[in-house]
PDB file of C-alpha atoms in Angstrom:
ATOM      1  CA  GLU K   9      19.349  19.184   9.501  1.00  0.00           C
ATOM      2  CA  ARG K  10      20.310  22.226  11.550  1.00  0.00           C
ATOM      3  CA  CYS K  11      20.328  25.408   9.504  1.00  0.00           C
ATOM      4  CA  GLN K  12      23.879  26.516   8.698  1.00  0.00           C
ATOM      5  CA  CYS K  13      23.015  29.704   6.833  1.00  0.00           C
ATOM      6  CA  ARG K  14      24.542  32.024   9.399  1.00  0.00           C
ATOM      7  CA  GLY K  15      27.694  30.011   9.690  1.00  0.00           C
ATOM      8  CA  GLU K  16      28.162  29.432   5.968  1.00  0.00           C
ATOM      9  CA  ASP K  17      27.493  32.913   4.648  1.00  0.00           C
ATOM     10  CA  LYS K  18      27.009  35.569   7.310  1.00  0.00           C
ATOM     11  CA  ARG K  19      27.419  38.436   4.868  1.00  0.00           C
ATOM     12  CA  THR K  20      24.659  37.133   2.608  1.00  0.00           C
ATOM     13  CA  ALA K  21      22.342  36.541   5.566  1.00  0.00           C
ATOM     14  CA  ILE K  22      22.968  40.051   6.952  1.00  0.00           C
ATOM     15  CA  LEU K  23      22.466  41.665   3.563  1.00  0.00           C
ATOM     16  CA  TYR K  24      19.247  39.699   3.069  1.00  0.00           C
ATOM     17  CA  THR K  25      17.980  40.833   6.464  1.00  0.00           C
ATOM     18  CA  LEU K  26      18.670  44.498   5.706  1.00  0.00           C
ATOM     19  CA  LEU K  27      17.138  44.485   2.255  1.00  0.00           C
ATOM     20  CA  SER K  28      14.097  42.422   3.178  1.00  0.00           C
ATOM     21  CA  GLN K  29      13.142  44.204   6.406  1.00  0.00           C
ATOM     22  CA  ASN K  30      10.181  45.814   4.623  1.00  0.00           C
ATOM     23  CA  LEU K  31       8.908  42.532   3.222  1.00  0.00           C
ATOM     24  CA  SER K  32       5.958  40.749   4.764  1.00  0.00           C
ATOM     25  CA  PRO K  33       7.062  37.955   7.101  1.00  0.00           C
ATOM     26  CA  GLY K  34       6.450  34.396   6.054  1.00  0.00           C
ATOM     27  CA  PRO K  35       8.166  31.246   4.790  1.00  0.00           C
ATOM     28  CA  ALA K  36       8.217  32.516   1.220  1.00  0.00           C
ATOM     29  CA  HIS K  37      10.612  35.295   2.262  1.00  0.00           C
ATOM     30  CA  GLN K  38      12.913  33.168   4.399  1.00  0.00           C
ATOM     31  CA  ARG K  39      15.021  31.496   1.752  1.00  0.00           C
ATOM     32  CA  CYS K  40      17.428  29.143   3.440  1.00  0.00           C
ATOM     33  CA  LEU K  41      20.931  28.888   2.020  1.00  0.00           C
ATOM     34  CA  CYS K  42      21.645  25.404   3.355  1.00  0.00           C
ATOM     35  CA  HIS K  43      22.171  22.716   0.714  1.00  0.00           C
ATOM     36  CA  GLN K  44      19.787  20.235   2.348  1.00  0.00           C
ATOM     37  CA  ARG K  45      17.022  22.756   3.027  1.00  0.00           C
ATOM     38  CA  ARG K  46      16.929  24.361  -0.400  1.00  0.00           C
ATOM     39  CA  THR K  47      13.590  24.051  -2.107  1.00  0.00           C
ATOM     40  CA  VAL K  48      13.520  22.161  -5.400  1.00  0.00           C
ATOM     41  CA  CYS K  49      11.214  21.426  -8.311  1.00  0.00           C
ATOM     42  CA  LEU K  50      11.219  18.923 -11.162  1.00  0.00           C
ATOM     43  CA  ARG K  51      13.795  19.574 -13.867  1.00  0.00           C
ATOM     44  CA  THR K  52      11.439  18.202 -16.550  1.00  0.00           C
ATOM     45  CA  PRO K  53       7.956  18.634 -15.031  1.00  0.00           C
ATOM     46  CA  ARG K  54       6.019  17.831 -18.187  1.00  0.00           C
ATOM     47  CA  VAL K  55       7.712  14.469 -18.732  1.00  0.00           C
ATOM     48  CA  THR K  56       7.871  13.468 -15.072  1.00  0.00           C
ATOM     49  CA  CYS K  57       4.299  14.516 -14.232  1.00  0.00           C
ATOM     50  CA  GLN K  58       3.023  12.545 -17.222  1.00  0.00           C
ATOM     51  CA  ALA K  59       4.922   9.461 -16.064  1.00  0.00           C
ATOM     52  CA  ALA K  60       3.624   9.943 -12.523  1.00  0.00           C
ATOM     53  CA  SER K  61       0.057  10.323 -13.786  1.00  0.00           C
ATOM     54  CA  ASN K  62       0.396   7.074 -15.731  1.00  0.00           C
ATOM     55  CA  VAL K  63       1.586   5.312 -12.579  1.00  0.00           C
ATOM     56  CA  LEU K  64      -1.342   6.730 -10.603  1.00  0.00           C
ATOM     57  CA  VAL K  65      -3.799   5.463 -13.239  1.00  0.00           C
ATOM     58  CA  LYS K  66      -2.238   1.984 -13.008  1.00  0.00           C
ATOM     59  CA  THR K  67      -2.432   2.155  -9.203  1.00  0.00           C
ATOM     60  CA  ILE K  68      -6.138   2.946  -9.370  1.00  0.00           C
ATOM     61  CA  SER K  69      -6.615   0.166 -11.916  1.00  0.00           C
ATOM     62  CA  PHE K  70      -4.957  -2.218  -9.446  1.00  0.00           C
ATOM     63  CA  LEU K  71      -7.508  -1.214  -6.807  1.00  0.00           C
ATOM     64  CA  LYS K  72     -10.415  -1.508  -9.228  1.00  0.00           C
ATOM     65  CA  ASN K  73      -9.434  -5.071 -10.098  1.00  0.00           C
ATOM     66  CA  LEU K  74      -9.111  -6.189  -6.468  1.00  0.00           C
ATOM     67  CA  PRO K  75     -12.414  -7.852  -5.456  1.00  0.00           C
ATOM     68  CA  SER K  76     -11.395  -8.223  -1.806  1.00  0.00           C
ATOM     69  CA  PHE K  77     -10.966  -4.446  -1.589  1.00  0.00           C
ATOM     70  CA  HIS K  78     -14.441  -3.724  -2.932  1.00  0.00           C
ATOM     71  CA  LEU K  79     -16.013  -6.212  -0.521  1.00  0.00           C
ATOM     72  CA  LEU K  80     -14.991  -3.937   2.352  1.00  0.00           C
ATOM     73  CA  PRO K  81     -17.340  -1.246   3.695  1.00  0.00           C
ATOM     74  CA  ARG K  82     -17.023   1.957   1.682  1.00  0.00           C
ATOM     75  CA  GLU K  83     -15.813   3.797   4.783  1.00  0.00           C
ATOM     76  CA  ASP K  84     -12.953   1.314   5.198  1.00  0.00           C
ATOM     77  CA  GLN K  85     -12.073   1.568   1.530  1.00  0.00           C
ATOM     78  CA  LEU K  86     -11.673   5.332   1.858  1.00  0.00           C
ATOM     79  CA  LEU K  87      -9.632   5.028   5.053  1.00  0.00           C
ATOM     80  CA  LEU K  88      -7.281   2.524   3.422  1.00  0.00           C
ATOM     81  CA  LEU K  89      -7.060   4.744   0.371  1.00  0.00           C
ATOM     82  CA  ASP K  90      -6.152   7.739   2.515  1.00  0.00           C
ATOM     83  CA  GLY K  91      -3.508   5.839   4.451  1.00  0.00           C
ATOM     84  CA  CYS K  92      -2.016   3.737   1.657  1.00  0.00           C
ATOM     85  CA  TRP K  93      -2.204   5.599  -1.660  1.00  0.00           C
ATOM     86  CA  VAL K  94       1.275   7.077  -1.285  1.00  0.00           C
ATOM     87  CA  PRO K  95       3.098   3.751  -0.610  1.00  0.00           C
ATOM     88  CA  LEU K  96       1.114   2.117  -3.436  1.00  0.00           C
ATOM     89  CA  PHE K  97       2.006   4.951  -5.800  1.00  0.00           C
ATOM     90  CA  LEU K  98       5.686   4.768  -4.824  1.00  0.00           C
ATOM     91  CA  LEU K  99       5.684   1.016  -5.450  1.00  0.00           C
ATOM     92  CA  GLY K 100       4.277   1.838  -8.874  1.00  0.00           C
ATOM     93  CA  LEU K 101       7.086   4.341  -9.490  1.00  0.00           C
ATOM     94  CA  ALA K 102       9.608   1.691  -8.535  1.00  0.00           C
ATOM     95  CA  GLN K 103       7.965  -0.990 -10.675  1.00  0.00           C
ATOM     96  CA  GLU K 104       7.796   1.305 -13.719  1.00  0.00           C
ATOM     97  CA  MET K 105      11.393   2.455 -13.141  1.00  0.00           C
ATOM     98  CA  VAL K 106      10.380   6.128 -13.181  1.00  0.00           C
ATOM     99  CA  THR K 107      13.457   8.309 -12.681  1.00  0.00           C
ATOM    100  CA  PHE K 108      13.467  12.067 -12.252  1.00  0.00           C
ATOM    101  CA  GLU K 109      15.794  14.944 -11.534  1.00  0.00           C
ATOM    102  CA  VAL K 110      15.195  18.109  -9.552  1.00  0.00           C
ATOM    103  CA  MET K 111      16.713  21.554  -9.596  1.00  0.00           C
ATOM    104  CA  GLU K 112      16.709  24.429  -7.160  1.00  0.00           C
ATOM    105  CA  THR K 113      13.491  26.418  -7.233  1.00  0.00           C
ATOM    106  CA  PRO K 114      14.108  29.705  -9.054  1.00  0.00           C
ATOM    107  CA  ALA K 115      13.791  32.651  -6.689  1.00  0.00           C
ATOM    108  CA  PRO K 116      12.695  36.147  -7.713  1.00  0.00           C
ATOM    109  CA  SER K 117      15.308  38.864  -7.364  1.00  0.00           C
ATOM    110  CA  MET K 118      15.414  40.860  -4.144  1.00  0.00           C
ATOM    111  CA  LEU K 119      14.411  44.065  -5.944  1.00  0.00           C
ATOM    112  CA  LYS K 120      11.431  42.370  -7.608  1.00  0.00           C
ATOM    113  CA  ARG K 121      10.202  40.954  -4.329  1.00  0.00           C
ATOM    114  CA  ILE K 122      10.449  44.326  -2.604  1.00  0.00           C
ATOM    115  CA  LEU K 123       8.637  46.129  -5.416  1.00  0.00           C
ATOM    116  CA  LEU K 124       5.908  43.490  -5.728  1.00  0.00           C
ATOM    117  CA  ASP K 125       5.402  42.895  -2.017  1.00  0.00           C
ATOM    118  CA  GLY K 126       2.296  45.071  -1.871  1.00  0.00           C
ATOM    119  CA  GLN K 127       0.718  43.163  -4.743  1.00  0.00           C
ATOM    120  CA  SER K 128       1.583  39.747  -3.300  1.00  0.00           C
ATOM    121  CA  LYS K 129      -0.492  40.532  -0.205  1.00  0.00           C
ATOM    122  CA  ARG K 130      -3.611  40.468  -2.363  1.00  0.00           C
ATOM    123  CA  GLN K 131      -2.666  37.173  -4.008  1.00  0.00           C
ATOM    124  CA  GLU K 132      -2.958  33.639  -2.712  1.00  0.00           C
ATOM    125  CA  PRO K 133      -0.118  32.609  -0.386  1.00  0.00           C
ATOM    126  CA  GLU K 134       2.679  30.632  -1.997  1.00  0.00           C
ATOM    127  CA  ARG K 135       2.642  26.884  -1.444  1.00  0.00           C
ATOM    128  CA  ALA K 136       5.485  25.186   0.361  1.00  0.00           C
ATOM    129  CA  GLN K 137       8.020  23.661  -2.004  1.00  0.00           C
ATOM    130  CA  PRO K 138       9.690  20.240  -1.602  1.00  0.00           C
ATOM    131  CA  THR K 139      13.147  20.385  -0.042  1.00  0.00           C
ATOM    132  CA  LEU K 140      16.239  18.763  -1.474  1.00  0.00           C
ATOM    133  CA  ALA K 141      16.628  16.586   1.620  1.00  0.00           C
ATOM    134  CA  ALA K 142      13.066  15.242   1.342  1.00  0.00           C
ATOM    135  CA  VAL K 143      13.453  14.456  -2.364  1.00  0.00           C
ATOM    136  CA  GLN K 144      16.755  12.696  -1.714  1.00  0.00           C
ATOM    137  CA  ARG K 145      15.069  10.464   0.887  1.00  0.00           C
ATOM    138  CA  LEU K 146      12.399   9.608  -1.669  1.00  0.00           C
ATOM    139  CA  GLN K 147      14.983   8.792  -4.323  1.00  0.00           C
ATOM    140  CA  CYS K 148      16.888   6.668  -1.797  1.00  0.00           C
ATOM    141  CA  CYS K 149      13.748   4.567  -1.189  1.00  0.00           C
ATOM    142  CA  LEU K 150      13.298   4.037  -4.929  1.00  0.00           C
ATOM    143  CA  ASN K 151      16.953   3.088  -5.375  1.00  0.00           C
ATOM    144  CA  THR K 152      16.636   0.518  -2.598  1.00  0.00           C
ATOM    145  CA  PHE K 153      13.649  -1.087  -4.316  1.00  0.00           C
ATOM    146  CA  TRP K 154      15.470  -1.188  -7.640  1.00  0.00           C
ATOM    147  CA  SER K 155      18.325  -3.019  -5.946  1.00  0.00           C
ATOM    148  CA  LEU K 156      15.837  -5.759  -4.965  1.00  0.00           C
ATOM    149  CA  ASP K 157      14.887  -6.332  -8.620  1.00  0.00           C
ATOM    150  CA  LEU K 158      11.352  -7.510  -7.783  1.00  0.00           C
ATOM    151  CA  SER K 159       9.284  -9.466 -10.281  1.00  0.00           C
ATOM    152  CA  PRO K 160       5.759  -8.339 -11.323  1.00  0.00           C
ATOM    153  CA  LYS K 161       4.225 -10.992  -9.056  1.00  0.00           C
ATOM    154  CA  GLU K 162       6.311  -9.827  -6.122  1.00  0.00           C
ATOM    155  CA  TYR K 163       5.154  -6.261  -6.691  1.00  0.00           C
ATOM    156  CA  ALA K 164       1.507  -7.348  -6.944  1.00  0.00           C
ATOM    157  CA  TYR K 165       1.469  -9.273  -3.674  1.00  0.00           C
ATOM    158  CA  LEU K 166       3.544  -6.605  -1.929  1.00  0.00           C
ATOM    159  CA  LYS K 167       0.980  -3.983  -2.964  1.00  0.00           C
ATOM    160  CA  GLY K 168      -1.717  -6.148  -1.399  1.00  0.00           C
ATOM    161  CA  ALA K 169       0.258  -6.425   1.837  1.00  0.00           C
ATOM    162  CA  VAL K 170       0.729  -2.646   1.903  1.00  0.00           C
ATOM    163  CA  LEU K 171      -2.893  -1.839   1.041  1.00  0.00           C
ATOM    164  CA  PHE K 172      -4.547  -4.073   3.624  1.00  0.00           C
ATOM    165  CA  ASN K 173      -3.125  -2.335   6.669  1.00  0.00           C
ATOM    166  CA  PRO K 174      -5.187  -3.208   9.785  1.00  0.00           C
ATOM    167  CA  ASP K 175      -3.423  -0.481  11.787  1.00  0.00           C
ATOM    168  CA  VAL K 176      -5.193   2.357   9.953  1.00  0.00           C
ATOM    169  CA  PRO K 177      -7.294   4.124  12.614  1.00  0.00           C
ATOM    170  CA  GLY K 178     -11.084   3.953  12.378  1.00  0.00           C
ATOM    171  CA  LEU K 179     -11.460   0.727  10.378  1.00  0.00           C
ATOM    172  CA  ARG K 180     -14.696  -1.197  10.919  1.00  0.00           C
ATOM    173  CA  ALA K 181     -13.465  -4.491   9.454  1.00  0.00           C
ATOM    174  CA  SER K 182      -9.976  -4.459  10.934  1.00  0.00           C
ATOM    175  CA  PRO K 183      -9.826  -8.251  11.689  1.00  0.00           C
ATOM    176  CA  TYR K 184     -10.862  -9.091   8.129  1.00  0.00           C
ATOM    177  CA  ILE K 185      -8.349  -6.618   6.721  1.00  0.00           C
ATOM    178  CA  GLU K 186      -5.649  -8.180   8.874  1.00  0.00           C
ATOM    179  CA  SER K 187      -6.505 -11.596   7.421  1.00  0.00           C
ATOM    180  CA  LEU K 188      -6.208 -10.136   3.911  1.00  0.00           C
ATOM    181  CA  GLN K 189      -2.798  -8.742   4.771  1.00  0.00           C
ATOM    182  CA  ARG K 190      -1.625 -12.130   6.066  1.00  0.00           C
ATOM    183  CA  GLU K 191      -2.929 -13.773   2.905  1.00  0.00           C
ATOM    184  CA  ALA K 192      -1.022 -11.286   0.723  1.00  0.00           C
ATOM    185  CA  GLN K 193       2.147 -11.774   2.759  1.00  0.00           C
ATOM    186  CA  ARG K 194       1.827 -15.561   2.524  1.00  0.00           C
ATOM    187  CA  ALA K 195       1.379 -15.346  -1.244  1.00  0.00           C
ATOM    188  CA  LEU K 196       4.425 -13.066  -1.474  1.00  0.00           C
ATOM    189  CA  GLN K 197       6.524 -15.520   0.511  1.00  0.00           C
ATOM    190  CA  GLU K 198       5.400 -18.425  -1.684  1.00  0.00           C
ATOM    191  CA  VAL K 199       6.507 -16.478  -4.765  1.00  0.00           C
ATOM    192  CA  LEU K 200       9.839 -15.497  -3.219  1.00  0.00           C
ATOM    193  CA  GLN K 201      10.956 -18.984  -2.219  1.00  0.00           C
ATOM    194  CA  PRO K 202      11.232 -20.564  -5.697  1.00  0.00           C
ATOM    195  CA  LEU K 203      12.583 -17.365  -7.262  1.00  0.00           C
ATOM    196  CA  HIS K 204      15.284 -16.833  -4.637  1.00  0.00           C
ATOM    197  CA  PRO K 205      15.845 -20.158  -2.823  1.00  0.00           C
ATOM    198  CA  GLU K 206      19.325 -19.128  -1.651  1.00  0.00           C
ATOM    199  CA  ASP K 207      18.170 -15.840  -0.110  1.00  0.00           C
ATOM    200  CA  ARG K 208      16.225 -16.833   3.001  1.00  0.00           C
ATOM    201  CA  GLY K 209      16.124 -13.317   4.397  1.00  0.00           C
ATOM    202  CA  ARG K 210      14.621 -11.754   1.292  1.00  0.00           C
ATOM    203  CA  PHE K 211      11.004 -11.901   2.495  1.00  0.00           C
ATOM    204  CA  ALA K 212      11.728 -10.004   5.714  1.00  0.00           C
ATOM    205  CA  ARG K 213      13.955  -7.547   3.852  1.00  0.00           C
ATOM    206  CA  VAL K 214      11.276  -6.795   1.264  1.00  0.00           C
ATOM    207  CA  LEU K 215       8.657  -6.113   3.959  1.00  0.00           C
ATOM    208  CA  LEU K 216      11.101  -3.952   5.920  1.00  0.00           C
ATOM    209  CA  ILE K 217      11.990  -1.832   2.907  1.00  0.00           C
ATOM    210  CA  ALA K 218       8.307  -1.509   2.003  1.00  0.00           C
ATOM    211  CA  SER K 219       7.603  -0.162   5.488  1.00  0.00           C
ATOM    212  CA  THR K 220       9.972   2.764   4.829  1.00  0.00           C
ATOM    213  CA  LEU K 221       7.583   4.057   2.167  1.00  0.00           C
ATOM    214  CA  LYS K 222       5.177   5.089   4.927  1.00  0.00           C
ATOM    215  CA  SER K 223       7.719   7.700   6.036  1.00  0.00           C
ATOM    216  CA  ILE K 224       7.321   9.642   2.772  1.00  0.00           C
ATOM    217  CA  PRO K 225       4.828  12.473   3.429  1.00  0.00           C
ATOM    218  CA  PRO K 226       1.803  12.640   1.116  1.00  0.00           C
ATOM    219  CA  ALA K 227       2.371  16.390   0.792  1.00  0.00           C
ATOM    220  CA  LEU K 228       5.813  15.767  -0.716  1.00  0.00           C
ATOM    221  CA  VAL K 229       4.456  13.332  -3.320  1.00  0.00           C
ATOM    222  CA  THR K 230       1.543  15.625  -4.150  1.00  0.00           C
ATOM    223  CA  ASP K 231       3.605  18.819  -4.412  1.00  0.00           C
ATOM    224  CA  LEU K 232       6.367  17.184  -6.417  1.00  0.00           C
ATOM    225  CA  PHE K 233       4.444  15.056  -8.931  1.00  0.00           C
ATOM    226  CA  PHE K 234       0.864  16.330  -9.078  1.00  0.00           C
ATOM    227  CA  ARG K 235       0.614  19.938  -7.917  1.00  0.00           C
ATOM    228  CA  PRO K 236       1.938  21.285 -11.243  1.00  0.00           C
ATOM    229  CA  VAL K 237      -1.000  19.514 -12.932  1.00  0.00           C
ATOM    230  CA  ILE K 238      -3.911  19.667 -10.472  1.00  0.00           C
ATOM    231  CA  GLY K 239      -3.177  23.046  -8.868  1.00  0.00           C
ATOM    232  CA  ASN K 240      -5.018  23.465  -5.552  1.00  0.00           C
ATOM    233  CA  ALA K 241      -7.310  20.458  -6.065  1.00  0.00           C
ATOM    234  CA  ASP K 242      -7.407  17.746  -3.391  1.00  0.00           C
ATOM    235  CA  ILE K 243      -5.456  14.777  -4.762  1.00  0.00           C
ATOM    236  CA  LEU K 244      -7.304  12.287  -2.530  1.00  0.00           C
ATOM    237  CA  GLU K 245     -10.678  13.481  -3.808  1.00  0.00           C
ATOM    238  CA  LEU K 246      -9.447  13.115  -7.390  1.00  0.00           C
ATOM    239  CA  ILE K 247      -8.237   9.581  -6.688  1.00  0.00           C
ATOM    240  CA  ALA K 248     -11.610   8.674  -5.141  1.00  0.00           C
ATOM    241  CA  GLU K 249     -13.424  10.101  -8.167  1.00  0.00           C
ATOM    242  CA  MET K 250     -11.259   8.032 -10.504  1.00  0.00           C
ATOM    243  CA  LEU K 251     -11.637   4.891  -8.408  1.00  0.00           C
ATOM    244  CA  TYR K 252     -15.407   5.075  -8.140  1.00  0.00           C
ATOM    245  CA  GLU K 253     -15.843   6.710 -11.575  1.00  0.00           C
ATOM    246  CA  ILE K 254     -17.738   9.666 -10.150  1.00  0.00           C
ATOM    247  CA  THR K 255     -19.020  12.163 -12.693  1.00  0.00           C
ATOM    248  CA  GLY K 256     -18.996  15.929 -12.273  1.00  0.00           C
ATOM    249  CA  GLY K 257     -22.581  15.973 -11.052  1.00  0.00           C
ATOM    250  CA  GLN K 258     -22.058  13.411  -8.299  1.00  0.00           C
ATOM    251  CA  PRO K 259     -20.591  14.204  -4.880  1.00  0.00           C
ATOM    252  CA  ALA K 260     -17.466  12.387  -3.780  1.00  0.00           C
ATOM    253  CA  PRO K 261     -18.114   9.550  -1.294  1.00  0.00           C
TER     254      PRO K 261
END
């Protein structure tokens, strides 16, 4: 993803440099012209964020109704939550067939940015925006899952196999968590065989595709689906509060 701004539009890049020389340096003032590096936002944020919130609630409900998860030490629960909430959420998006479109992030005019530069110094720094390339990778993962056409049972056992990841650093009950993962994988395989007897490679393919979800950064998921709703709040703390039903007067675990 090498930047091609200079090669694609040298005149625009030179003009931008001349006009913006008085602007404060920073990523917010370095708008890349490359197609893949352009920042994007949701085309219909209200609809998409509501759908994403519904999926997150169902994901938390899945965790609440999983006795083997709650038998783990609280520290391990939080570590698994930190390492696995994004893949679980993405599996929920795939299961609920949530589709979304993005558009290029609107940029303020050059004159407005120059005139308001002094004021922006006193404001909070702008958050990084998702890039088109990152969103396209996310959509590619979802499209691959839709091509598998998984059943509800397949999704349920796959979520268990993803959640109980013994490779998460710092786990106290790693051997037990590994046994839970094997149990979930065995249950998934037992479901797959009668549903797809002719497709012997389906089990390995499902696990392989599920592993690609770990490559999606949590920051991308948060900024794209939840930042418009929660602002600067910590999404992981909010998930923990929902999972353990913590009230406003109680500290997060």
